[in-house]
PDB file of C-alpha atoms in Angstrom:
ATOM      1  CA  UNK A  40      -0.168   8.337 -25.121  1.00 86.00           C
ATOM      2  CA  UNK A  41       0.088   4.462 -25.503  1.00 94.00           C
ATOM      3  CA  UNK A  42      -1.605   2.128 -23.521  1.00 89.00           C
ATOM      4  CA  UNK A  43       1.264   0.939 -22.027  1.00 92.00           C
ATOM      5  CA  UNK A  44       2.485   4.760 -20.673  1.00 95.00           C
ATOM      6  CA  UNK A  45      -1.371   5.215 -19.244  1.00 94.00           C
ATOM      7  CA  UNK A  46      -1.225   1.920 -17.581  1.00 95.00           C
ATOM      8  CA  UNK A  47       2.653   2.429 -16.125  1.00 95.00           C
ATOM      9  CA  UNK A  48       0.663   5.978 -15.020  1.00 96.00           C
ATOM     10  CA  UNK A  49      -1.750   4.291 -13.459  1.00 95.00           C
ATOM     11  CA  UNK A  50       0.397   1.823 -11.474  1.00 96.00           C
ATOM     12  CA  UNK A  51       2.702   4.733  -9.975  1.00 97.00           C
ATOM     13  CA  UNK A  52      -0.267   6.269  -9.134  1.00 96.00           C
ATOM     14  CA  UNK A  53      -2.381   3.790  -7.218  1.00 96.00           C
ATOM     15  CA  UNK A  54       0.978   2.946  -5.382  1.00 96.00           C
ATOM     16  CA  UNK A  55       1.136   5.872  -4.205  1.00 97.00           C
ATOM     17  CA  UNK A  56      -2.434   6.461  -3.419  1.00 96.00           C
ATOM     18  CA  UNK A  57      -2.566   2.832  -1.609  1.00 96.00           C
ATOM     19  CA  UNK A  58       0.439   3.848   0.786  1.00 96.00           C
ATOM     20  CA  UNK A  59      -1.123   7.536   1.510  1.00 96.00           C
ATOM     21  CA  UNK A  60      -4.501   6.216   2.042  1.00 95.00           C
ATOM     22  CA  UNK A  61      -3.677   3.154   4.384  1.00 95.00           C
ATOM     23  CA  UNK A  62      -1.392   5.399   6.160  1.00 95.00           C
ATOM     24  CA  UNK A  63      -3.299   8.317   6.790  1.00 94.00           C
ATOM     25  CA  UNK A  64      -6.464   5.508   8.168  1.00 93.00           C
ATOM     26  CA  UNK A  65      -3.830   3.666  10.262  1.00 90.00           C
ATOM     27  CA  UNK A  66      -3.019   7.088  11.746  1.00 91.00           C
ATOM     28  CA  UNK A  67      -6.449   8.706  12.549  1.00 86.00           C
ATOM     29  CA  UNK A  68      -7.099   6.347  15.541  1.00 81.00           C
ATOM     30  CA  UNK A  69      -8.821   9.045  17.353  1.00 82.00           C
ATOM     31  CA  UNK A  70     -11.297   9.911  14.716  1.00 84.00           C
ATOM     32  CA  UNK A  71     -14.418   8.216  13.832  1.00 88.00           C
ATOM     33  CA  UNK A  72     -14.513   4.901  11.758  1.00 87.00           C
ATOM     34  CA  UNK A  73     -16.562   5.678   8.743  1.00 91.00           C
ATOM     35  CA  UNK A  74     -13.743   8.177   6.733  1.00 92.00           C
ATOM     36  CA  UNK A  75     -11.178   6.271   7.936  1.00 92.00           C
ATOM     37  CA  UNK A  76     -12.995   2.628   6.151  1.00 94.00           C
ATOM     38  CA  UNK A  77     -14.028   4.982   3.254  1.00 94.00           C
ATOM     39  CA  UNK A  78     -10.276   6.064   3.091  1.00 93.00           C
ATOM     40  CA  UNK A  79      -8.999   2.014   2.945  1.00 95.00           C
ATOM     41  CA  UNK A  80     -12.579   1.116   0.597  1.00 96.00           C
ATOM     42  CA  UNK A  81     -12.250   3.620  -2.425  1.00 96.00           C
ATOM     43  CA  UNK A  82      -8.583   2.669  -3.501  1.00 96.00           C
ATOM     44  CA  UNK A  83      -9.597  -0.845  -2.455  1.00 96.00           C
ATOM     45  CA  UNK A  84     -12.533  -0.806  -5.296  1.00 97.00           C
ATOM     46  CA  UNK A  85     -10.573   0.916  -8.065  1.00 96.00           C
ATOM     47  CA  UNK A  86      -7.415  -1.652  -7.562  1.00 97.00           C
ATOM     48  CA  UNK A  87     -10.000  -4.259  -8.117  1.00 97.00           C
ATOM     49  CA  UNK A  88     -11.225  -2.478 -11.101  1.00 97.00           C
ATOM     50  CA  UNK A  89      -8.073  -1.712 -12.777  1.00 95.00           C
ATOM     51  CA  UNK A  90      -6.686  -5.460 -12.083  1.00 96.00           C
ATOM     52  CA  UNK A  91      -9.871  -6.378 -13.802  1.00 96.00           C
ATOM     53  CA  UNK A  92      -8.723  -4.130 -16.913  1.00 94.00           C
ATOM     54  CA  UNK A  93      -5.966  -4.323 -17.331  1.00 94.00           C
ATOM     55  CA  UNK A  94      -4.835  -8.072 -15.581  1.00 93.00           C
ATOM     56  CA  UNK A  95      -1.438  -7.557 -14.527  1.00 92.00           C
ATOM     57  CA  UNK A  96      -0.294  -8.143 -10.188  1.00 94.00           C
ATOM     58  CA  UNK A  97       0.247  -4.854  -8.867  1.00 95.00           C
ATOM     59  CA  UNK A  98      -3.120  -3.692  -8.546  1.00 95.00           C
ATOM     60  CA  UNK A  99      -3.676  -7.596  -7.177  1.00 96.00           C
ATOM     61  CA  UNK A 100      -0.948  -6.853  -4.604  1.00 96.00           C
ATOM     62  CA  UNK A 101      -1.934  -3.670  -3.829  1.00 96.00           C
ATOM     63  CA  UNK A 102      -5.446  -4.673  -3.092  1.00 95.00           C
ATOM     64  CA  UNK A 103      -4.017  -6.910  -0.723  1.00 96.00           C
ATOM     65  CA  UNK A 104      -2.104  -4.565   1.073  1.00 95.00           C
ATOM     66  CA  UNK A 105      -5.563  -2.279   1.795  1.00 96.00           C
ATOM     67  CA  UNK A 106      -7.542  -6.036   2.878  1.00 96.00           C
ATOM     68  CA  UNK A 107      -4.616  -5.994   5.376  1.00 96.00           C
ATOM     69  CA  UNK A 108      -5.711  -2.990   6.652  1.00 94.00           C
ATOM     70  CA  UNK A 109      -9.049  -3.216   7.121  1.00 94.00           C
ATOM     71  CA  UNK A 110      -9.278  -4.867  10.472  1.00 92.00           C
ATOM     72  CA  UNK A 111      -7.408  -2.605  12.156  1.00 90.00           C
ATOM     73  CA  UNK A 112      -9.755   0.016  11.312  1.00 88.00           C
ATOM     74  CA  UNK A 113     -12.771  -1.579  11.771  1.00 86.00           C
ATOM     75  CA  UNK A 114     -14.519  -0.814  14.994  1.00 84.00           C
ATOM     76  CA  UNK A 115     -14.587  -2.540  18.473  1.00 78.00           C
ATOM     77  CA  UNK A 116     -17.387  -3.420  20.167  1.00 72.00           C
ATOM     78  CA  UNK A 117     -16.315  -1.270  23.044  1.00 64.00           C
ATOM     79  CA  UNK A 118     -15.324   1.815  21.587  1.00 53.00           C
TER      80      UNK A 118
END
């Protein structure tokens, strides 16, 4: 494969992990906050790695997307 086919792989991929993951930690409201930051942090950290490859917006944008997310997992002081 060519490096533009393994990056265009890559791209449909972390799309699609990005929506799953901030989905699935938006939804688990009940359970505790640790898997649910771990869930928004891991596809955080490799969209920041593969927009530092391979320097093209989508993993930028997608990144964003999971920052977005973030506070409404983090925990309150009352729960």
């Amino acid at each position: 494969m060519n490096a533009e086919t393994i990056q265009f792989l890559l791209t449909t991929l972390m799309e699609l992990a990005t929506l799953v993951c901030a989905y699935a930690a938006l939804r688990l409201y009940k359970k505790k906050w640790q898997p649910r930051m771990a869930m928004l942090l891991v596809p955080l950290l490799a969209n920041a790695i593969l927009y530092a490859i391979y320097e093209t917006t989508p993993f930028f944008y997608l990144g964003v997307i999971l920052l977005l997310c973030i506070p409404f997992v983090w925990p309150r002081k009352s729960a």
